[in-house]
mmCIF file of C-alpha atoms in Angstrom:
data_model
loop_
_atom_site.group_PDB
_atom_site.id
_atom_site.type_symbol
_atom_site.label_atom_id
_atom_site.label_comp_id
_atom_site.label_asym_id
_atom_site.label_seq_id
_atom_site.Cartn_x
_atom_site.Cartn_y
_atom_site.Cartn_z
ATOM 1 C CA UNK B 2 -70.529 -20.830 159.731
ATOM 2 C CA UNK B 3 -70.142 -20.655 156.222
ATOM 3 C CA UNK B 4 -67.272 -22.277 154.656
ATOM 4 C CA UNK B 5 -65.278 -19.309 153.452
ATOM 5 C CA UNK B 6 -65.054 -18.209 156.964
ATOM 6 C CA UNK B 7 -64.006 -21.323 158.255
ATOM 7 C CA UNK B 8 -61.378 -21.307 155.379
ATOM 8 C CA UNK B 9 -60.152 -18.105 156.160
ATOM 9 C CA UNK B 10 -59.573 -19.071 159.808
ATOM 10 C CA UNK B 11 -58.149 -22.134 158.860
ATOM 11 C CA UNK B 12 -55.617 -19.976 156.696
ATOM 12 C CA UNK B 13 -54.895 -17.660 159.672
ATOM 13 C CA UNK B 14 -54.077 -20.184 161.766
ATOM 14 C CA UNK B 15 -52.067 -22.025 159.500
ATOM 15 C CA UNK B 16 -50.018 -18.898 158.888
ATOM 16 C CA UNK B 17 -49.625 -18.383 162.604
ATOM 17 C CA UNK B 18 -48.236 -21.820 163.097
ATOM 18 C CA UNK B 19 -46.049 -21.969 160.346
ATOM 19 C CA UNK B 20 -44.257 -18.806 161.525
ATOM 20 C CA UNK B 21 -43.173 -21.487 164.542
ATOM 21 C CA UNK B 22 -42.755 -24.407 162.574
ATOM 22 C CA UNK B 23 -39.746 -23.155 159.807
ATOM 23 C CA UNK B 24 -37.681 -22.510 162.967
ATOM 24 C CA UNK B 25 -38.166 -25.606 164.952
ATOM 25 C CA UNK B 26 -34.839 -27.262 163.131
ATOM 26 C CA UNK B 27 -33.142 -24.290 164.174
ATOM 27 C CA UNK B 28 -34.035 -25.308 167.711
ATOM 28 C CA UNK B 29 -33.265 -28.709 167.381
ATOM 29 C CA UNK B 30 -29.617 -27.695 165.886
ATOM 30 C CA UNK B 31 -29.259 -26.038 169.006
ATOM 31 C CA UNK B 32 -29.042 -23.164 166.532
ATOM 32 C CA UNK B 33 -31.583 -20.780 168.428
ATOM 33 C CA UNK B 34 -32.801 -21.065 171.879
ATOM 34 C CA UNK B 35 -36.151 -21.647 173.604
ATOM 35 C CA UNK B 36 -36.404 -17.783 174.404
ATOM 36 C CA UNK B 37 -35.204 -16.889 170.497
ATOM 37 C CA UNK B 38 -37.795 -19.310 168.979
ATOM 38 C CA UNK B 39 -40.314 -17.596 171.058
ATOM 39 C CA UNK B 40 -39.237 -14.125 169.853
ATOM 40 C CA UNK B 41 -38.413 -14.951 166.087
ATOM 41 C CA UNK B 42 -41.822 -17.002 165.590
ATOM 42 C CA UNK B 43 -43.723 -14.190 167.168
ATOM 43 C CA UNK B 44 -41.656 -11.784 164.743
ATOM 44 C CA UNK B 45 -42.098 -13.996 161.632
ATOM 45 C CA UNK B 46 -46.033 -14.570 162.789
ATOM 46 C CA UNK B 47 -47.082 -10.728 161.695
ATOM 47 C CA UNK B 48 -45.712 -11.119 158.161
ATOM 48 C CA UNK B 49 -47.318 -14.357 157.823
ATOM 49 C CA UNK B 50 -50.525 -12.857 159.238
ATOM 50 C CA UNK B 51 -50.094 -9.886 156.545
ATOM 51 C CA UNK B 52 -49.624 -12.445 153.660
ATOM 52 C CA UNK B 53 -52.831 -14.473 154.483
ATOM 53 C CA UNK B 54 -55.008 -11.235 154.808
ATOM 54 C CA UNK B 55 -53.651 -10.091 151.397
ATOM 55 C CA UNK B 56 -54.713 -13.368 150.176
ATOM 56 C CA UNK B 57 -58.563 -12.632 151.109
ATOM 57 C CA UNK B 58 -58.398 -9.040 150.479
ATOM 58 C CA UNK B 59 -61.701 -8.467 149.530
ATOM 59 C CA UNK B 60 -63.116 -9.849 152.852
ATOM 60 C CA UNK B 61 -60.999 -7.569 155.036
ATOM 61 C CA UNK B 62 -61.004 -4.439 152.916
ATOM 62 C CA UNK B 63 -64.768 -5.081 151.541
ATOM 63 C CA UNK B 64 -66.403 -4.211 154.991
ATOM 64 C CA UNK B 65 -65.259 -0.519 155.074
#
């Protein structure tokens, strides 16, 4: 597997996890329930993934 592909996969994985990590303090402070964390984390995951895709736009649209 080529290094650019590994970097792209790592960036996408980071984007998906960061959507949840930013919400953990709200969970710890009891400002957000576990169900709320799951819902908000998945909602935030979509724009985070779009940002990761826009960062490597050529790789996603270049195949067309």
